[in-house]
Amino acid sequence: MVKDDMVMRQPLTAAIIGTGFGGIGMAIKLRQAGITDFVMLEKSDRIGGTWRDNTYPGAACDVPSPLYSFSFEQDFDWPRFYSGQSDIHRYQQHCVDKYGLTPHVRFHSEVRRADFDGQRGLWRIETSQGEVVLARALITATGQLNRPAYPKIQGLEKFRGKIFHSSRWDHGHDLSGRRVGVIGTGASAIQFLAPVAEQAGQVTLFQRTAPYVLPKPDRKITAFEHWLHRKAPPLRKLVRGTVYSIFETLGVGLLKFRPVLAPLKSAWSAHLRLTIKDPALRAKLTPDYPIGCKRILFDNTYYRALARPNVEVETGRIKEVGEDGVVTEDGVKHEIDTLILGTGFAASGFLAPMEIHGRDGRELSAAWRDGAEAYLGVTVSGFPNLFMLYGPNTNLGHNSIVYMLESQIQYVKEAIVGLRAAPGTSFDVKADVQNGFNASLQRALRNTVWAEGCKSWYFDKGKNVNNWGGFTFTYRRLTRRFDLASYQTLGSGAVASVEADARDHSTQPLESAVA
Ligand code: NAP
């Protein structure tokens, strides 16, 4: 129930949902464009998104830091080429502090529902605190991987030991000497398996599908390198550009020309041979689908951990979970004290569980009945002034999501500047533009390696709803300018006076804008 005194009467230019890389980057670029009347709504008590939530042991990024960081904020003392979770989170906090974003953030403010008021051209956004925020633009920066996916396994609720998901790690739970069961072999599980195996008495890894795991060329970044990069910033650009080009080449293999992936398959095969001596275990760890169909993983610890005497790889399907263990379909009961779910995320739900209502009360979940889609992954017809960062079909299998976010941020920033220049108007992407874009995108996706028959989290209702089907530089070109011609312009100055008021208050601290 929303109380009247919780309604923020002064409409803002924008409300951003989320304070991960997307939200932070968007806020920085709005401020740099002179737009300060916006709020960042954060459900948690700290900034950071996925890099705040995923604190499991070994959590790290498999994209090198010079590329997995903002192009405009490169001067950072990364200790390693591939950074761990705590350093990435420290980088995010550094950006928030340096660009003065904290006054914009409202913590403990989970968005429950947002309604587009066509009369006034405003989004009415309700938070878990019972607050209502009015804003011309609603920018979602909630990521694709923020809601844990809990497996539908019979009896899971009966388990009497400790159970948690990898993104909700229980650091107070001591694994020493315990019999630990791990379900899942994705990017998260392969990172935490080794630290868990070092601590636990016994580990049983329940593998449904074997991943391709390649060595990760990680190393320390020396003090000399940091000094050199500060003295000669173009060198930094060179490193970033080189890393970008190498990763983009991988895209050629995933998207169009499979032979490009052959050297990666050889590197995987050598990695497996060198680390796993037991032929039976090697056979278990050999994937039965083309490399790249599921995400290619990079890690130096996983296979070595699987070769430890206290680790067992169980490939039998899980039949059920009981009070004290996991039963596989062959009837064997594996006694377990702690069950860790590395089972991934509900990635196809995008903005769920938020209820988003666009023009004439239309629900986003209804518009996405056949699977999520958007124009450029950013806008959806019937939902004016709703802009998504890392929305449908903007995930990658080969490059940095931060690069994609920067493309989207540029596009959305231009849209917001356009909105401010035209008080009272709203931009609604034309349905035929959205349909044409998605028809051609889905055609392109049919030729990618992701369509070659494996099961991955990229698909929903038979459609690839998560991945971008082209090169990242193509996406950058498409999003370089806000293409107003693709949009229907709604409204006629009905909110002109409101807009003028909002501008008057734009330099005031947020709190004073609350009625
Ligand atoms: P994921 O890739 O979706 O992996 C989930 C795992 O759980 C899969 O191995 C899956 O098996 C298994 N699983 C799910 N339900 C199961 C069931 N009922 N029974 C048995 N096994 C089950 O999830 P994730 O590892 O958390 O990674 C998700 C994404 O996060 C990655 O693809 C990546 O984009 C991102 N990530 C990135 C990094 C990084 O370094 N940048 C690190 C971690 C995560 P199947 O394969 O058979 O479905």
XYZ file of C-alpha atoms and ligand atoms in Angstrom:
563
model
C 0.000 0.000 0.000
C 1.519 3.314 -1.066
C 1.052 6.162 1.378
C 0.450 9.595 -0.084
C 3.496 11.093 1.625
C 5.725 8.473 -0.019
C 4.998 9.783 -3.515
C 7.889 11.694 -4.992
C 5.860 14.442 -6.631
C 8.637 16.046 -8.545
C 9.159 14.004 -11.689
C 12.740 13.181 -12.458
C 14.302 12.852 -15.872
C 15.235 9.234 -15.228
C 15.078 6.388 -12.757
C 17.762 3.754 -13.120
C 17.132 0.337 -11.600
C 20.318 -1.355 -10.418
C 23.834 -0.296 -9.471
C 25.962 -2.867 -11.288
C 28.142 -2.026 -14.257
C 25.117 -0.943 -16.329
C 23.624 1.382 -13.718
C 26.980 2.882 -12.777
C 28.011 3.535 -16.390
C 24.608 5.037 -17.236
C 24.686 7.343 -14.226
C 28.188 8.554 -15.058
C 27.229 9.377 -18.637
C 24.028 11.164 -17.581
C 25.991 13.327 -15.171
C 28.608 14.063 -17.811
C 25.757 15.213 -20.097
C 24.679 17.645 -17.379
C 21.668 15.571 -16.312
C 21.560 15.247 -12.560
C 17.882 14.764 -11.734
C 17.868 11.006 -11.696
C 17.731 8.331 -9.064
C 19.395 4.912 -8.872
C 17.120 2.377 -7.201
C 19.028 -0.466 -5.577
C 17.354 -3.420 -3.863
C 20.381 -4.215 -1.711
C 22.348 -2.158 0.838
C 25.469 -1.926 -1.354
C 26.233 -1.166 -4.987
C 27.678 -3.722 -7.382
C 25.051 -6.043 -8.898
C 26.390 -9.445 -9.833
C 29.875 -8.554 -8.542
C 28.393 -7.804 -5.127
C 26.263 -10.950 -5.019
C 28.681 -13.570 -6.321
C 31.212 -13.897 -3.520
C 31.768 -17.645 -3.821
C 35.382 -18.748 -3.310
C 37.356 -18.358 -6.529
C 34.823 -15.928 -8.098
C 36.598 -14.100 -10.889
C 36.040 -12.780 -14.375
C 37.150 -14.711 -17.442
C 37.586 -11.507 -19.452
C 40.817 -9.555 -18.763
C 40.394 -6.405 -16.661
C 41.613 -3.902 -19.288
C 38.552 -4.946 -21.310
C 36.205 -5.819 -18.451
C 36.172 -2.186 -17.277
C 34.932 1.136 -18.646
C 36.912 2.496 -21.610
C 36.845 5.932 -19.948
C 38.081 4.699 -16.575
C 41.205 2.693 -17.249
C 43.506 3.989 -14.531
C 43.018 1.382 -11.823
C 45.506 -0.699 -9.873
C 44.306 -4.125 -11.051
C 46.529 -6.639 -9.265
C 46.008 -9.277 -11.940
C 45.266 -9.466 -15.653
C 42.075 -11.422 -14.874
C 40.564 -9.957 -11.735
C 38.786 -11.586 -8.878
C 35.382 -10.557 -7.528
C 36.697 -8.342 -4.710
C 38.877 -6.264 -7.054
C 36.065 -5.860 -9.589
C 33.728 -4.762 -6.817
C 36.409 -2.345 -5.567
C 36.632 -0.913 -9.100
C 32.858 -0.370 -9.172
C 32.991 1.446 -5.831
C 35.898 3.535 -7.135
C 33.715 4.625 -10.104
C 30.780 5.450 -7.820
C 33.014 7.580 -5.575
C 35.006 9.279 -8.314
C 31.922 10.307 -10.323
C 29.833 11.350 -7.311
C 27.039 8.822 -7.735
C 26.292 8.036 -4.071
C 23.762 10.886 -3.597
C 21.715 9.394 -6.433
C 21.471 5.909 -4.920
C 18.507 4.750 -2.861
C 19.378 1.504 -1.129
C 16.787 -1.061 0.003
C 14.597 0.101 -2.876
C 13.523 -2.899 -4.871
C 11.221 -1.967 -7.724
C 8.006 -3.951 -7.590
C 6.029 -2.350 -10.350
C 6.188 0.418 -12.941
C 3.279 1.911 -14.904
C 3.500 4.259 -17.849
C 1.114 7.178 -17.465
C 0.349 8.091 -21.069
C -1.451 11.278 -20.092
C 1.575 12.777 -18.427
C 4.284 10.856 -20.273
C 5.722 9.615 -16.990
C 6.684 6.306 -15.461
C 5.216 5.715 -12.012
C 7.621 3.416 -10.204
C 6.761 1.672 -6.936
C 9.455 0.372 -4.631
C 9.443 -2.184 -1.836
C 9.595 0.722 0.642
C 6.189 1.832 -0.577
C 7.744 4.832 -2.261
C 6.602 6.082 -5.648
C 9.080 7.697 -8.017
C 7.901 9.591 -11.091
C 10.322 9.746 -13.986
C 10.158 10.397 -17.705
C 12.546 7.570 -18.532
C 12.779 4.194 -16.842
C 16.202 2.635 -17.359
C 16.589 -0.951 -16.230
C 20.111 -2.081 -15.428
C 19.224 -5.286 -13.647
C 21.437 -7.640 -15.646
C 20.574 -11.060 -17.015
C 22.049 -13.084 -14.168
C 20.613 -11.774 -10.937
C 17.968 -14.332 -9.926
C 19.295 -17.735 -8.863
C 17.796 -20.708 -10.695
C 16.936 -23.449 -8.205
C 16.748 -26.877 -9.835
C 13.462 -28.738 -9.898
C 14.698 -31.908 -8.226
C 12.315 -34.147 -6.372
C 12.793 -33.980 -2.602
C 15.158 -31.005 -2.583
C 13.121 -29.386 0.181
C 13.550 -32.499 2.354
C 17.337 -32.156 2.578
C 18.300 -31.642 6.242
C 21.932 -30.619 5.683
C 23.124 -27.189 4.604
C 22.069 -26.084 1.122
C 22.814 -22.845 -0.735
C 23.163 -21.399 -4.245
C 26.560 -20.260 -5.524
C 25.388 -16.647 -5.753
C 24.157 -16.721 -2.137
C 27.254 -18.282 -0.607
C 27.054 -18.961 3.109
C 30.475 -17.834 4.304
C 29.576 -18.678 7.887
C 29.296 -22.356 6.999
C 32.573 -24.217 7.541
C 33.175 -26.873 4.882
C 36.125 -28.457 6.687
C 35.919 -32.216 6.632
C 32.361 -32.246 5.274
C 30.852 -34.386 2.535
C 29.935 -31.793 -0.056
C 27.711 -32.278 -3.086
C 28.002 -29.803 -5.961
C 25.309 -29.660 -8.639
C 26.359 -27.955 -11.874
C 29.421 -27.564 -14.045
C 28.970 -24.044 -15.450
C 31.182 -20.954 -15.201
C 30.446 -20.541 -11.470
C 30.907 -24.170 -10.341
C 34.201 -24.631 -12.161
C 35.582 -21.641 -10.245
C 34.505 -22.674 -6.742
C 35.166 -26.389 -7.084
C 38.915 -26.226 -6.315
C 38.666 -24.061 -3.170
C 35.808 -26.261 -1.939
C 37.782 -29.453 -2.606
C 40.757 -28.084 -0.671
C 38.598 -27.616 2.415
C 36.027 -30.382 2.278
C 36.514 -33.991 3.329
C 34.848 -35.387 0.223
C 33.275 -33.730 -2.822
C 30.783 -35.317 -5.210
C 30.304 -33.277 -8.362
C 27.007 -34.025 -10.088
C 27.720 -33.357 -13.750
C 24.869 -33.388 -16.250
C 26.901 -31.977 -19.140
C 30.680 -31.696 -19.432
C 31.979 -28.207 -20.240
C 34.993 -27.270 -22.381
C 37.487 -25.795 -19.915
C 40.563 -24.067 -21.314
C 43.566 -22.705 -19.440
C 43.303 -19.073 -18.383
C 46.415 -17.016 -19.233
C 46.297 -15.121 -15.949
C 49.251 -13.336 -14.365
C 50.123 -10.562 -11.941
C 50.293 -7.012 -13.267
C 53.586 -5.610 -12.019
C 54.192 -2.217 -10.414
C 56.410 -1.404 -13.405
C 53.519 -2.032 -15.819
C 51.237 0.225 -13.776
C 53.899 2.931 -13.785
C 54.420 2.531 -17.535
C 50.701 2.735 -18.281
C 50.353 5.889 -16.203
C 53.301 7.477 -17.986
C 52.117 6.394 -21.425
C 48.323 6.050 -21.508
C 48.295 5.094 -25.239
C 49.955 1.872 -24.146
C 46.879 1.105 -22.101
C 44.731 1.615 -25.180
C 46.984 -0.703 -27.114
C 46.643 -3.481 -24.517
C 42.864 -3.042 -24.395
C 42.619 -2.955 -28.184
C 44.704 -6.091 -28.536
C 42.635 -8.017 -26.002
C 39.456 -6.810 -27.709
C 40.681 -7.976 -31.132
C 41.655 -11.424 -29.868
C 38.250 -11.925 -28.233
C 36.405 -10.606 -31.268
C 38.236 -13.136 -33.444
C 36.693 -15.856 -31.296
C 33.352 -14.373 -32.360
C 34.143 -15.244 -35.992
C 34.135 -18.905 -34.969
C 30.986 -18.727 -32.843
C 28.998 -16.717 -35.362
C 30.113 -17.785 -38.807
C 33.212 -19.801 -39.530
C 33.637 -22.827 -37.210
C 37.260 -23.698 -38.178
C 38.352 -20.619 -36.179
C 37.382 -22.599 -33.067
C 39.680 -25.531 -33.931
C 42.750 -24.153 -32.087
C 40.588 -23.676 -28.999
C 39.459 -27.281 -29.164
C 43.117 -28.374 -29.423
C 44.004 -26.195 -26.420
C 41.138 -27.762 -24.453
C 42.221 -31.271 -25.424
C 45.842 -30.614 -24.372
C 44.649 -29.061 -21.105
C 42.565 -32.158 -20.322
C 45.381 -34.577 -21.252
C 47.930 -32.739 -19.129
C 45.770 -32.467 -16.036
C 43.741 -35.690 -16.022
C 45.726 -38.916 -16.253
C 42.871 -41.360 -15.622
C 41.331 -42.277 -19.037
C 37.947 -43.097 -17.494
C 37.743 -39.680 -15.851
C 38.952 -38.036 -19.053
C 36.128 -39.739 -20.932
C 33.601 -38.417 -18.402
C 34.954 -34.910 -18.853
C 34.770 -34.963 -22.647
C 31.838 -32.891 -23.955
C 29.535 -34.388 -26.565
C 28.611 -31.171 -28.383
C 30.529 -28.669 -30.550
C 32.874 -26.313 -28.727
C 31.250 -22.901 -28.161
C 27.651 -24.175 -28.157
C 27.657 -23.693 -24.392
C 29.908 -20.989 -22.960
C 33.623 -21.817 -23.319
C 35.171 -21.717 -19.860
C 38.657 -20.579 -18.837
C 40.149 -21.810 -15.586
C 43.411 -23.331 -14.347
C 42.146 -25.055 -11.215
C 39.096 -27.103 -12.214
C 40.568 -30.191 -13.888
C 43.362 -30.389 -11.320
C 40.762 -30.349 -8.548
C 38.820 -33.151 -10.261
C 41.963 -35.273 -10.215
C 42.178 -35.049 -6.406
C 41.495 -38.252 -4.456
C 38.716 -36.591 -2.437
C 36.716 -35.578 -5.527
C 34.340 -37.839 -7.434
C 32.562 -36.952 -10.678
C 29.081 -38.470 -10.795
C 27.532 -38.493 -14.253
C 24.434 -40.504 -13.346
C 21.270 -38.393 -13.463
C 19.937 -37.215 -10.127
C 16.710 -39.047 -9.278
C 15.921 -37.314 -6.029
C 17.290 -35.654 -2.935
C 16.586 -37.159 0.456
C 17.120 -35.968 4.029
C 20.821 -36.770 4.024
C 21.922 -37.242 0.465
C 21.377 -37.407 -3.270
C 20.077 -40.508 -5.044
C 21.084 -41.054 -8.664
C 19.018 -42.972 -11.205
C 21.125 -46.116 -10.752
C 19.742 -46.234 -7.199
C 23.026 -45.242 -5.510
C 22.671 -42.921 -2.541
C 25.449 -40.326 -2.125
C 25.587 -39.186 1.498
C 26.007 -35.431 1.681
C 26.311 -32.890 4.517
C 26.359 -29.747 2.358
C 24.746 -29.286 -1.030
C 25.963 -26.394 -3.207
C 23.827 -25.411 -6.178
C 25.916 -24.111 -9.067
C 22.768 -24.257 -11.152
C 22.855 -20.820 -12.756
C 20.287 -18.107 -13.133
C 16.750 -17.478 -14.351
C 18.181 -15.572 -17.291
C 15.275 -15.550 -19.727
C 12.901 -13.751 -17.358
C 14.785 -10.458 -17.796
C 12.838 -7.838 -15.840
C 10.836 -10.370 -13.811
C 9.536 -10.352 -11.130
C 8.928 -6.621 -11.636
C 5.529 -5.872 -13.109
C 5.934 -3.438 -15.975
C 2.840 -1.903 -17.573
C 3.216 0.143 -20.737
C 0.729 1.982 -22.954
C -2.911 1.225 -22.101
C -1.792 -0.954 -19.193
C -0.164 -3.551 -21.427
C 1.978 -5.961 -19.400
C 5.539 -6.655 -20.454
C 5.241 -10.324 -19.497
C 2.274 -10.593 -21.884
C 4.187 -8.855 -24.676
C 6.961 -11.411 -24.100
C 4.669 -14.458 -24.000
C 6.645 -16.088 -26.833
C 10.016 -15.146 -25.364
C 11.618 -11.779 -24.638
C 12.654 -9.485 -27.459
C 13.445 -5.824 -27.974
C 14.773 -3.406 -30.555
C 18.577 -3.437 -30.214
C 17.946 -5.198 -26.894
C 17.006 -1.775 -25.498
C 13.427 -0.701 -26.309
C 10.089 -2.530 -26.593
C 7.130 -1.351 -28.643
C 4.240 -0.256 -26.424
C 6.573 0.692 -23.564
C 7.570 4.291 -24.280
C 10.686 5.674 -22.626
C 11.583 2.283 -21.191
C 15.249 1.583 -21.874
C 16.943 -1.686 -20.970
C 20.654 -2.199 -20.461
C 21.861 -5.794 -21.042
C 18.354 -6.579 -22.279
C 17.242 -9.404 -24.592
C 19.811 -10.655 -27.137
C 22.718 -8.579 -25.857
C 24.681 -11.311 -24.070
C 27.917 -12.546 -25.625
C 29.850 -15.770 -25.811
C 33.136 -14.129 -26.690
C 33.714 -10.597 -25.457
C 33.159 -8.110 -22.641
C 29.623 -7.246 -21.544
C 30.986 -3.912 -20.314
C 31.770 -3.072 -23.963
C 28.149 -3.886 -24.913
C 26.876 -1.825 -21.989
C 28.862 1.190 -23.120
C 27.219 0.914 -26.560
C 23.758 0.828 -24.958
C 24.593 3.637 -22.549
C 25.573 5.938 -25.433
C 22.286 5.140 -27.218
C 20.127 5.671 -24.142
C 21.965 8.853 -23.157
C 21.163 10.337 -26.580
C 17.526 9.327 -26.183
C 17.350 11.028 -22.790
C 18.988 14.187 -24.136
C 16.367 14.098 -26.906
C 13.556 13.710 -24.377
C 14.760 16.715 -22.453
C 14.916 18.765 -25.622
C 11.282 17.904 -26.358
C 9.281 18.426 -23.173
C 6.116 16.396 -22.979
C 7.116 13.805 -25.524
C 7.794 10.097 -25.270
C 9.555 7.757 -27.651
C 7.919 4.434 -28.482
C 9.771 2.144 -30.874
C 7.662 1.298 -33.935
C 6.352 -2.271 -33.887
C 7.436 -2.958 -37.478
C 10.969 -1.743 -36.712
C 11.179 -4.053 -33.696
C 9.728 -6.992 -35.656
C 12.056 -6.495 -38.625
C 15.086 -6.200 -36.356
C 14.226 -9.395 -34.494
C 13.382 -11.391 -37.609
C 16.814 -10.659 -39.035
C 18.513 -11.234 -35.667
C 16.876 -14.643 -35.267
C 17.903 -15.525 -38.832
C 21.512 -14.660 -37.998
C 21.337 -16.645 -34.750
C 20.275 -19.769 -36.649
C 23.766 -19.884 -38.219
C 25.618 -19.620 -34.928
C 27.196 -22.420 -32.943
C 24.578 -21.897 -30.187
C 21.994 -23.404 -32.553
C 23.980 -26.622 -32.969
C 21.950 -28.731 -30.618
C 23.204 -28.328 -27.049
C 21.026 -27.182 -24.170
C 21.998 -23.784 -22.769
C 20.518 -20.951 -20.738
C 20.414 -18.795 -23.896
C 17.156 -20.401 -25.075
C 13.566 -19.849 -24.013
C 10.579 -21.375 -25.796
C 12.891 -22.607 -28.548
C 14.234 -19.119 -29.272
C 17.637 -17.684 -28.424
C 16.553 -14.728 -26.281
C 19.856 -13.935 -24.628
C 22.653 -13.701 -27.154
C 23.614 -11.064 -29.659
C 24.013 -12.670 -33.078
C 26.740 -10.480 -34.532
C 30.036 -8.785 -33.825
C 30.288 -6.310 -30.975
C 31.565 -3.611 -33.330
C 28.425 -4.049 -35.447
C 26.330 -3.552 -32.336
C 28.368 -0.460 -31.487
C 27.702 0.950 -34.952
C 23.950 0.295 -34.623
C 23.766 2.036 -31.250
C 26.100 4.956 -31.965
C 23.179 7.353 -32.531
C 19.629 7.333 -31.174
C 17.678 6.737 -34.403
C 14.573 8.790 -33.751
C 13.072 7.730 -37.097
C 12.586 4.232 -35.672
C 10.336 5.676 -32.983
C 6.863 7.031 -32.756
C 6.865 10.318 -30.871
C 3.986 10.557 -28.420
C 2.593 13.442 -26.366
C 2.327 17.089 -27.140
C 3.820 19.074 -24.380
C 1.289 17.956 -21.800
C 4.076 17.685 -19.298
C 5.950 20.789 -20.429
C 5.335 22.605 -17.188
C 6.316 19.574 -15.140
C 9.487 19.322 -17.180
C 10.340 22.949 -16.533
C 9.874 22.328 -12.798
C 12.075 19.277 -12.959
C 14.828 21.305 -14.590
C 14.577 23.912 -11.850
C 15.224 21.220 -9.262
C 17.826 19.344 -11.195
C 20.737 20.565 -9.126
C 19.083 19.950 -5.773
C 19.921 16.884 -3.732
C 17.450 14.103 -4.350
C 15.956 14.097 -0.899
C 14.635 17.633 -1.314
C 12.768 16.544 -4.413
C 10.629 14.218 -2.307
C 7.334 15.818 -1.420
P 25.122 -22.123 -15.830
O 26.170 -21.862 -16.822
O 23.706 -21.948 -16.248
O 25.367 -23.578 -15.293
C 24.411 -24.244 -14.528
C 24.858 -25.670 -14.313
O 23.918 -26.328 -13.488
C 24.943 -26.463 -15.613
O 26.063 -27.290 -15.568
C 23.654 -27.260 -15.610
O 23.724 -28.466 -16.321
C 23.523 -27.541 -14.119
N 22.156 -27.857 -13.714
C 21.098 -27.018 -13.696
N 20.013 -27.674 -13.254
C 20.403 -28.955 -13.009
C 19.736 -30.122 -12.555
N 18.427 -30.103 -12.276
N 20.455 -31.260 -12.417
C 21.762 -31.278 -12.720
N 22.451 -30.213 -13.158
C 21.767 -29.072 -13.303
O 25.295 -21.218 -14.509
P 26.605 -20.500 -13.937
O 27.718 -21.440 -13.850
O 26.196 -19.799 -12.697
O 26.954 -19.453 -15.054
C 25.938 -18.611 -15.614
C 26.573 -17.518 -16.405
O 27.147 -16.583 -15.514
C 27.726 -17.935 -17.308
O 27.346 -18.522 -18.499
C 28.411 -16.602 -17.501
O 27.747 -15.833 -18.476
C 28.227 -15.962 -16.136
N 29.443 -16.175 -15.323
C 30.567 -15.575 -15.769
C 31.741 -15.757 -15.082
C 32.970 -15.100 -15.612
O 34.053 -15.551 -15.342
N 32.833 -14.027 -16.394
C 31.775 -16.550 -13.941
C 30.602 -17.140 -13.493
C 29.429 -16.939 -14.198
P 23.519 -28.509 -17.927
O 24.765 -27.893 -18.495
O 23.353 -29.926 -18.243
O 22.297 -27.677 -18.204
